[in-house]
CSV table of N, CA and C in Angstrom, one decimal:
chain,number,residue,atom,x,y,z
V,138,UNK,N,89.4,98.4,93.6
V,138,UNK,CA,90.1,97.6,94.5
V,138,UNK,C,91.6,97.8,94.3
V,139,UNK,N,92.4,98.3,95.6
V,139,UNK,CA,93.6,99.2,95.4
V,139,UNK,C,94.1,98.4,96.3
V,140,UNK,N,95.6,97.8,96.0
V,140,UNK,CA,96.4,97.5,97.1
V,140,UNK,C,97.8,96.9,96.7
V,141,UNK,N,98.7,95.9,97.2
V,141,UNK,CA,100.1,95.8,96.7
V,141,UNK,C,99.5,94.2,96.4
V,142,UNK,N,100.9,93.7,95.7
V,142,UNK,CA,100.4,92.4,95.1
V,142,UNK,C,100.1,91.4,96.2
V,143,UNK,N,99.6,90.5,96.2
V,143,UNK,CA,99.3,89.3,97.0
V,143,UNK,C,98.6,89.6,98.3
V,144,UNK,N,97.9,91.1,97.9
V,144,UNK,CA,96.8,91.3,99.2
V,144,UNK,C,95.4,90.8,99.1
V,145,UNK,N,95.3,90.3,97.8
V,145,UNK,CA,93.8,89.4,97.6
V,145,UNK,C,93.0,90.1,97.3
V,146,UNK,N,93.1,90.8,96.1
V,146,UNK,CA,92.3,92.2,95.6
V,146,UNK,C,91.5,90.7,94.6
V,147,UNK,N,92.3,89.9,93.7
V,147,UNK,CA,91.3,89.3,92.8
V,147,UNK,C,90.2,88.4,93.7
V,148,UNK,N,90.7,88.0,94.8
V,148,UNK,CA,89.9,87.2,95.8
V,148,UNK,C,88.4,88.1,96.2
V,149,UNK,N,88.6,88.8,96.3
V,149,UNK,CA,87.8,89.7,97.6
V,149,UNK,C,86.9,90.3,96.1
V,150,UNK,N,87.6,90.6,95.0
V,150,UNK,CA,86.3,91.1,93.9
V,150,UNK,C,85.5,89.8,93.7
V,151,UNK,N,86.4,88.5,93.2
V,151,UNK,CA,85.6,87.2,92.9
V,151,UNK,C,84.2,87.0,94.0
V,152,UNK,N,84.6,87.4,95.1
V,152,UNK,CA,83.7,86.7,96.4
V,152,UNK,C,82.6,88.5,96.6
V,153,UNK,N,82.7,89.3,95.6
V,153,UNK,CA,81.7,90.5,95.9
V,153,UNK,C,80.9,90.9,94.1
V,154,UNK,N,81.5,90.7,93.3
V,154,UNK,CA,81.4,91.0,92.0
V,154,UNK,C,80.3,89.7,91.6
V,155,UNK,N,79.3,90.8,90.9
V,155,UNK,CA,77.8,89.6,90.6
V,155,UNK,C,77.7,89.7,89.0
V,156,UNK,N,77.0,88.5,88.7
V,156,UNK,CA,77.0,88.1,87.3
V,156,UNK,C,76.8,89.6,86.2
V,157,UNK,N,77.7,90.0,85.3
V,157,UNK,CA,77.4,91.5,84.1
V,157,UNK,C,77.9,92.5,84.9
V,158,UNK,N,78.9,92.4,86.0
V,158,UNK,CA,79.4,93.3,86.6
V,158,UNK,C,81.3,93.4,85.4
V,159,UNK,N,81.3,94.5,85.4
V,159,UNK,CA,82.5,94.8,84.4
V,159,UNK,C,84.2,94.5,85.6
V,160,UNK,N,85.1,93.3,85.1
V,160,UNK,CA,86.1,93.6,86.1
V,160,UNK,C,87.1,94.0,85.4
V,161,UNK,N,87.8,95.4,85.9
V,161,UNK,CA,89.2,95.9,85.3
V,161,UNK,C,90.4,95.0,85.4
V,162,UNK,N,91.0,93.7,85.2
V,162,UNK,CA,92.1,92.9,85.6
V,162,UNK,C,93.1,93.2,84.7
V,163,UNK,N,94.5,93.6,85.1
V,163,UNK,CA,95.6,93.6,83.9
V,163,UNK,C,95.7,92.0,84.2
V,164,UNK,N,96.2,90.8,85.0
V,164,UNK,CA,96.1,89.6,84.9
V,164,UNK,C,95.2,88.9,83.8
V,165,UNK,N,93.9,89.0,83.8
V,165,UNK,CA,92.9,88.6,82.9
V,165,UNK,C,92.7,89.1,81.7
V,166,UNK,N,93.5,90.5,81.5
V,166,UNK,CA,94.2,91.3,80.0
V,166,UNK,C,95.4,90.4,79.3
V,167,UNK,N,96.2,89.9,79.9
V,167,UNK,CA,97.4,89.4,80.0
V,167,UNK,C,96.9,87.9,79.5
V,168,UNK,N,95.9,87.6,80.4
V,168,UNK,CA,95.5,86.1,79.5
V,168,UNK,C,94.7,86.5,78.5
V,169,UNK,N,94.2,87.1,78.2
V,169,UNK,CA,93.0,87.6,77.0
V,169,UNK,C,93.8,87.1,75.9
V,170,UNK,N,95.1,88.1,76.0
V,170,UNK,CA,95.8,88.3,74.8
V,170,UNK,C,96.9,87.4,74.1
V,171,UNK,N,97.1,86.7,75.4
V,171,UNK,CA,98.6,85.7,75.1
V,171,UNK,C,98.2,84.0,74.5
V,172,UNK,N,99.0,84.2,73.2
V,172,UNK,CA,98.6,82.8,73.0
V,172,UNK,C,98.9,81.0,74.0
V,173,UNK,N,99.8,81.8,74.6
V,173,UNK,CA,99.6,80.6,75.6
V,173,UNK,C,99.8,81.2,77.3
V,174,UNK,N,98.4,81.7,77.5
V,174,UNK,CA,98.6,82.4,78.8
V,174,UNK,C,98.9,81.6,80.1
V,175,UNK,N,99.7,82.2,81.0
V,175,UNK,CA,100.4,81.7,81.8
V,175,UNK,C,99.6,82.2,83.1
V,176,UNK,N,98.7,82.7,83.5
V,176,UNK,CA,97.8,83.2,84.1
V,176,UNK,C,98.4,82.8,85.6
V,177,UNK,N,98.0,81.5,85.7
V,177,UNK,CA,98.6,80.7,86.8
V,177,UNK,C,99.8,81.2,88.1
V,178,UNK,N,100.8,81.6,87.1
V,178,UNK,CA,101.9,81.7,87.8
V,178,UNK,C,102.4,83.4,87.5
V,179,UNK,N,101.4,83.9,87.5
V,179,UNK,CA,101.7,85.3,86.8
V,179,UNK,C,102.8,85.8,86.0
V,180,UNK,N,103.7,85.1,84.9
V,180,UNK,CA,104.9,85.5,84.5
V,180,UNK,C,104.3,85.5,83.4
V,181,UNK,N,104.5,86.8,82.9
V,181,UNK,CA,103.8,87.3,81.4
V,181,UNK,C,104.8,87.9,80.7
V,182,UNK,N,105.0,87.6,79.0
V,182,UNK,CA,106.1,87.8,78.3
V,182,UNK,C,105.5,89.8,78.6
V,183,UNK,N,107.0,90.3,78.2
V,183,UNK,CA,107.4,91.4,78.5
V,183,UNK,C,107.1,92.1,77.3
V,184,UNK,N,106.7,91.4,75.9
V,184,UNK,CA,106.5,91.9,74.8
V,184,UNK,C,105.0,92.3,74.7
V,185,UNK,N,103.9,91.4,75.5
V,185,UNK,CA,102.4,91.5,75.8
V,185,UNK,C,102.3,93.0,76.3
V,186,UNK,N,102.8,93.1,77.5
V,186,UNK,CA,102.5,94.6,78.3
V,186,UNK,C,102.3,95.7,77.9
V,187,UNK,N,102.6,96.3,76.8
V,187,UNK,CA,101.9,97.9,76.6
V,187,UNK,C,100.7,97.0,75.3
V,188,UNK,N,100.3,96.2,75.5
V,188,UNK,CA,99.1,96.1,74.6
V,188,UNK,C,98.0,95.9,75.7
V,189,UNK,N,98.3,94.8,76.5
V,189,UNK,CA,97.8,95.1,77.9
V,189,UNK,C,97.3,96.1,78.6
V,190,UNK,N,98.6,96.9,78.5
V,190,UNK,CA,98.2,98.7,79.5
V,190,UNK,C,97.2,99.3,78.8
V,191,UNK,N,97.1,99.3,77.3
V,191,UNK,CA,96.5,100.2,76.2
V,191,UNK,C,94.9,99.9,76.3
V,192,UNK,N,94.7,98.5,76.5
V,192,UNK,CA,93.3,97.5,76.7
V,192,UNK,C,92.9,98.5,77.9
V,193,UNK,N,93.8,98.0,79.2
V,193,UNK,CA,93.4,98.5,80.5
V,193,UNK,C,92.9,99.9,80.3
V,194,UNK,N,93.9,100.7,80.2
V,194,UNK,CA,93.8,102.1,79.8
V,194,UNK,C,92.4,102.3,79.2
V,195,UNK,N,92.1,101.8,77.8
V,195,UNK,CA,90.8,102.4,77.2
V,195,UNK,C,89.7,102.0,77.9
V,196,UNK,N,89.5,101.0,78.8
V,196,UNK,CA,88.4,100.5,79.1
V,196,UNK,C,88.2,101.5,80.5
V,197,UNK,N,89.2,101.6,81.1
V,197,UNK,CA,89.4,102.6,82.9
V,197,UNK,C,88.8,104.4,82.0
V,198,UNK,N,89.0,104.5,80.4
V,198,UNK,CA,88.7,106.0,80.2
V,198,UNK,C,87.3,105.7,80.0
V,199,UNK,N,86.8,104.6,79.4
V,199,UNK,CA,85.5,104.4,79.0
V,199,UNK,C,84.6,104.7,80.0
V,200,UNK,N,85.2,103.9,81.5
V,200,UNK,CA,84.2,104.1,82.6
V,200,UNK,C,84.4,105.4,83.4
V,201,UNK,N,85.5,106.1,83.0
V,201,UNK,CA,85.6,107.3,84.1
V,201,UNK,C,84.9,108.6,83.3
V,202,UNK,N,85.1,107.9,81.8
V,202,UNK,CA,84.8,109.8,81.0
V,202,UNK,C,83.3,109.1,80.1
V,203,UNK,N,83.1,108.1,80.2
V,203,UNK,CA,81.9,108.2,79.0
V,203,UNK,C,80.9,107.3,79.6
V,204,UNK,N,80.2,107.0,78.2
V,204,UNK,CA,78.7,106.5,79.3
V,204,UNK,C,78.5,105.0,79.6
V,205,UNK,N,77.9,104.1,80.3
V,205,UNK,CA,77.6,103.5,80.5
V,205,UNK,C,77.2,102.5,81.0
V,206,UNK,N,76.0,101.7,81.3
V,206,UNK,CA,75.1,101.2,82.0
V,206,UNK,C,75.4,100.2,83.0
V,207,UNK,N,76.4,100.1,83.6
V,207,UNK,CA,76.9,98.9,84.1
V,207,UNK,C,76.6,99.2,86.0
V,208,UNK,N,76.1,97.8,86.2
V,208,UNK,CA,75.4,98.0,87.4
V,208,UNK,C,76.9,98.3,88.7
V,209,UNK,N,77.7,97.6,87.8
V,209,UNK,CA,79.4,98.2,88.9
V,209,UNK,C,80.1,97.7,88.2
V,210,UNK,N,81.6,98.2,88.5
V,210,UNK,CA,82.6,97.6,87.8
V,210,UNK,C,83.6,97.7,88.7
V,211,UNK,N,84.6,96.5,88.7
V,211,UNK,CA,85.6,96.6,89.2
V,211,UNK,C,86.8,96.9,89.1
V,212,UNK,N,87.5,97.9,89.3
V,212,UNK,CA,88.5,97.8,88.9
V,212,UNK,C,89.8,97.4,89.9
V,213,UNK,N,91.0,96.5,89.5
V,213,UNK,CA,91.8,95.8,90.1
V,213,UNK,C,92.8,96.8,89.7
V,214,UNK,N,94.1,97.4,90.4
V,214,UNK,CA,95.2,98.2,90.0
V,214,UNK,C,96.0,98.4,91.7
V,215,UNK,N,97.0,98.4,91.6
V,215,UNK,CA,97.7,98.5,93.0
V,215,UNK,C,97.9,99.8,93.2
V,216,UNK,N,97.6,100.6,92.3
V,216,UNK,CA,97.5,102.7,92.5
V,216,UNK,C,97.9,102.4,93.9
V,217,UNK,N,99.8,102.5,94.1
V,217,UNK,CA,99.7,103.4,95.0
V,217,UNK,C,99.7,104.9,95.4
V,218,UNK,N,99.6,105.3,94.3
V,218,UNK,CA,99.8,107.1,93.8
V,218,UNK,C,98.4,107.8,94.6
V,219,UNK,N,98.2,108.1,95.5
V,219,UNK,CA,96.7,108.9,95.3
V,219,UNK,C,96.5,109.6,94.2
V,220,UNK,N,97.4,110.3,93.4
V,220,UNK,CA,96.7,111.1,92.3
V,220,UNK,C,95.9,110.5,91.7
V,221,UNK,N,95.9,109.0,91.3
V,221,UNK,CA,95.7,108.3,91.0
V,221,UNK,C,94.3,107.9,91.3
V,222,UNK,N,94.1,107.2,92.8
V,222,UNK,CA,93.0,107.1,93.4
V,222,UNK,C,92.0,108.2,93.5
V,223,UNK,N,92.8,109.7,93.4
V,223,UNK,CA,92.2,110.5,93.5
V,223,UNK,C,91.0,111.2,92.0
V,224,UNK,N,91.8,110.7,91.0
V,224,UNK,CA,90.8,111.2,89.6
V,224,UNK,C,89.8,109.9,90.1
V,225,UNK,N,89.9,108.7,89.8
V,225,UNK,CA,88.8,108.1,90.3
V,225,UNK,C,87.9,108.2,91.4
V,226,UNK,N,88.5,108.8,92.1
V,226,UNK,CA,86.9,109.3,93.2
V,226,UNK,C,86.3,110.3,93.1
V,227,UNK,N,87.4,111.5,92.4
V,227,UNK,CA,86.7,112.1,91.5
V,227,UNK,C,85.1,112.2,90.4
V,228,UNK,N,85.5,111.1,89.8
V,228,UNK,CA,84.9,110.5,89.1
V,228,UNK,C,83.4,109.5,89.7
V,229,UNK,N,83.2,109.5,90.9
V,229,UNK,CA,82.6,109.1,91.5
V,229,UNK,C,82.6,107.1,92.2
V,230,UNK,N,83.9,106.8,92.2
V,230,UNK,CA,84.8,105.7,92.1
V,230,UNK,C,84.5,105.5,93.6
V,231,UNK,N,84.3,104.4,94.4
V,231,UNK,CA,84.5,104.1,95.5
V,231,UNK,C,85.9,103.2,95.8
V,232,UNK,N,86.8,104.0,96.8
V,232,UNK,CA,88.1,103.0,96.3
V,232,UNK,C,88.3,102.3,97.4
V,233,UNK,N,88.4,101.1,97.6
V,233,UNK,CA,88.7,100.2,98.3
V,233,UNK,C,90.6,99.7,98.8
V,234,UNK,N,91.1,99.7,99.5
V,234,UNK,CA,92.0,99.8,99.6
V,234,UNK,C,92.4,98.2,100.7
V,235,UNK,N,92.8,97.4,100.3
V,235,UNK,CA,92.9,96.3,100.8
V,235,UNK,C,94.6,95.7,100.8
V,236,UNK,N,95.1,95.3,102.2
V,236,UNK,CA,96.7,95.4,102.4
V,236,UNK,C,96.8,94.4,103.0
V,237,UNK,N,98.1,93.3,103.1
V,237,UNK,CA,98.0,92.6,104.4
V,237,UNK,C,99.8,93.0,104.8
V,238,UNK,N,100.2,92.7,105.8
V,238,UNK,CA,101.6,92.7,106.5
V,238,UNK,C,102.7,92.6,105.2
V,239,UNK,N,104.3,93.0,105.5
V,239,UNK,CA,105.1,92.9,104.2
V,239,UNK,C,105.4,91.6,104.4
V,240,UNK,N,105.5,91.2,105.6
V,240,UNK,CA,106.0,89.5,105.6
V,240,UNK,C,104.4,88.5,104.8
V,241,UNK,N,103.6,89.0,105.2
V,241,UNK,CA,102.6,87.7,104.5
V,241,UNK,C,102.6,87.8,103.4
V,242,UNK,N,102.7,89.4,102.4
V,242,UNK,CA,102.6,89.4,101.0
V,242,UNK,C,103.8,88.5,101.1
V,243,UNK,N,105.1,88.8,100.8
V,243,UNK,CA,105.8,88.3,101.0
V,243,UNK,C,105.6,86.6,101.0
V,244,UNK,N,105.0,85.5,101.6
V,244,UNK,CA,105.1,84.4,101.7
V,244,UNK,C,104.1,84.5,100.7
V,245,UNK,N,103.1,84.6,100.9
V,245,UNK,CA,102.2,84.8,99.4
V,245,UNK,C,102.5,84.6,98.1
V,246,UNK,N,103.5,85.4,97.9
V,246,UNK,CA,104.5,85.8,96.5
V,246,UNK,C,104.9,84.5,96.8
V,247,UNK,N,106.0,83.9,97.6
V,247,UNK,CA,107.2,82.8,97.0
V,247,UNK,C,106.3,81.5,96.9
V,248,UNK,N,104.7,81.3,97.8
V,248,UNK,CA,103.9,80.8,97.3
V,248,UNK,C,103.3,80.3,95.9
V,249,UNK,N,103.0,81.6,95.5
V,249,UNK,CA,102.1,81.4,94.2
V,249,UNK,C,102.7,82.2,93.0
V,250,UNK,N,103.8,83.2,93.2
V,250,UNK,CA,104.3,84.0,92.5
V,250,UNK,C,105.3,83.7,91.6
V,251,UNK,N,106.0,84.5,90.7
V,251,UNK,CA,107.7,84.2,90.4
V,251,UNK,C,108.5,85.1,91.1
V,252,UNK,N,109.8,85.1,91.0
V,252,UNK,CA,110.2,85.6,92.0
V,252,UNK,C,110.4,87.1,92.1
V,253,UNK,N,110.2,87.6,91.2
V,253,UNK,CA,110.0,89.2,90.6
V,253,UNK,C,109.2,89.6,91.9
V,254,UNK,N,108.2,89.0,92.2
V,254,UNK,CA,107.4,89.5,93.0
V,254,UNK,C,107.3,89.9,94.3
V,255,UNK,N,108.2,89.5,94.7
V,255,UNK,CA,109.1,90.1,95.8
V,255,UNK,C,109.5,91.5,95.6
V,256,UNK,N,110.1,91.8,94.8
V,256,UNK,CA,110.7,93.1,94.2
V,256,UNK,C,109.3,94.1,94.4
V,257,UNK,N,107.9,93.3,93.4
V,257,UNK,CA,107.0,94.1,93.2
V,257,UNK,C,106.0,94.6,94.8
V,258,UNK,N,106.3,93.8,95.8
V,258,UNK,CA,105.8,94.2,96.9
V,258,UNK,C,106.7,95.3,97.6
V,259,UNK,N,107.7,95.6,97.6
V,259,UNK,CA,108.5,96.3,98.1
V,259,UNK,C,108.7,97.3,97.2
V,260,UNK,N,108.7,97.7,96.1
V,260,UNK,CA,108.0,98.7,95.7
V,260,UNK,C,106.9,99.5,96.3
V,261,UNK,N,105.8,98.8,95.8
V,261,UNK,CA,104.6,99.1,96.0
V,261,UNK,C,104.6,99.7,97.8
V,262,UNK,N,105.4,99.4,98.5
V,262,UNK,CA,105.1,99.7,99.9
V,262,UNK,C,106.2,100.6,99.5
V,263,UNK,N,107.6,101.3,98.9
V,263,UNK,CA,107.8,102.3,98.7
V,263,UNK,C,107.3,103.3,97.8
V,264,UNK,N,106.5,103.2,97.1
V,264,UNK,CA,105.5,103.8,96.3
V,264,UNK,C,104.2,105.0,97.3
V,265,UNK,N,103.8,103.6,98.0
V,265,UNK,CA,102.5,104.2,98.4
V,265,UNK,C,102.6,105.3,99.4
V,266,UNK,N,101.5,105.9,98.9
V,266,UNK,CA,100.9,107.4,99.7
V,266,UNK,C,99.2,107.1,100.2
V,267,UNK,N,99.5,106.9,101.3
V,267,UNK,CA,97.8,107.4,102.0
V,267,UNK,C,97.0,108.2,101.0
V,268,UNK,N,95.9,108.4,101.1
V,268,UNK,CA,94.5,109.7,101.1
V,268,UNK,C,94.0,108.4,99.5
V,269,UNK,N,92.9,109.0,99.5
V,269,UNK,CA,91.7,109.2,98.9
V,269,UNK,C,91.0,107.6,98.7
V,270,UNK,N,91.0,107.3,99.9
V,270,UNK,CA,90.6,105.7,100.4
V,270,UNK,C,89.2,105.8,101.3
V,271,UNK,N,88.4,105.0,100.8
V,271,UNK,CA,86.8,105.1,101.5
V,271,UNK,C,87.0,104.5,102.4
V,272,UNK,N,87.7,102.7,102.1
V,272,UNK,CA,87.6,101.3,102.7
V,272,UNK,C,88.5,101.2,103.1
V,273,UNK,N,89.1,100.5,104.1
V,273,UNK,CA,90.1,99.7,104.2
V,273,UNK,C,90.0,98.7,104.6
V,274,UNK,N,90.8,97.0,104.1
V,274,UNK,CA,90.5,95.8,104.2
V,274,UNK,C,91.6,95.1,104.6
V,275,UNK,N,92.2,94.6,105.6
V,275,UNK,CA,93.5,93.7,106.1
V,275,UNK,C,93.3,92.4,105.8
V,276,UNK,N,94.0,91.9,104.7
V,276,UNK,CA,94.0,90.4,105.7
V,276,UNK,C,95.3,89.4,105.7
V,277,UNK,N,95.1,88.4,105.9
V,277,UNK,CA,96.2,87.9,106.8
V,277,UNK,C,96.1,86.7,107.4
């Protein structure tokens, strides 16, 4: 599940992802690890994050290069890189690509976000590159 922040990637896994299904979240890494996680409002100390990425990371190599039995798994990442998208489909990954307008992320963010997150949408929409997308999901 591939898209820019506040396009409702955790939404749309919660409402498709069934009970022993594996979900990739840096969010839910981020609360795993922090003694007093702030999940809520996504503002996560700066010192958490490469332990975070390292979690993320080993678990994303577990399911791309090694074995195991899981009926699906989700993975959550705003990959706007195709290269990116592209080793996972590789890999036999079905990628989902789900976006809504820069103005609704946008209200979305000053909604539920901190204010960083403004920044991190407008990135992500200079970041991204089309290709190696099955799905595409709008909403809005």
């Amino acid at each position: 599940m591939c898209g820019p922040p506040c396009a409702g990637k955790n939404t749309w896994v919660a409402e498709h992802a069934q009970p022993g299904d594996l979900v990739v979240d840096l969010d839910a890494l981020y609360h795993a690890i922090n003694a007093h996680p702030t999940r809520d409002d996504h503002d996560q100390p700066p010192a958490l994050t490469p332990f975070a990425l390292d979690a993320r990371d080993a678990i994303l190599h577990r399911l791309l290069h090694g074995d195991h039995n899981l009926r699906a798994a989700w993975i959550i990442h705003s990959a706007p890189n195709p290269a990116t998208r592209g080793e996972w489909k590789q890999r036999g990954a079905r990628i989902v690509m789900i976006n809504a307008d820069q103005d609704t992320l946008t209200r979305r963010a000053q909604a539920h976000r901190p204010a960083a997150w403004a920044d991190h949408i407008r990135d992500w929409h200079r970041l991204y590159r089309p290709g190696h997308v099955d799905q595409h999901i709008t909403t809005g």
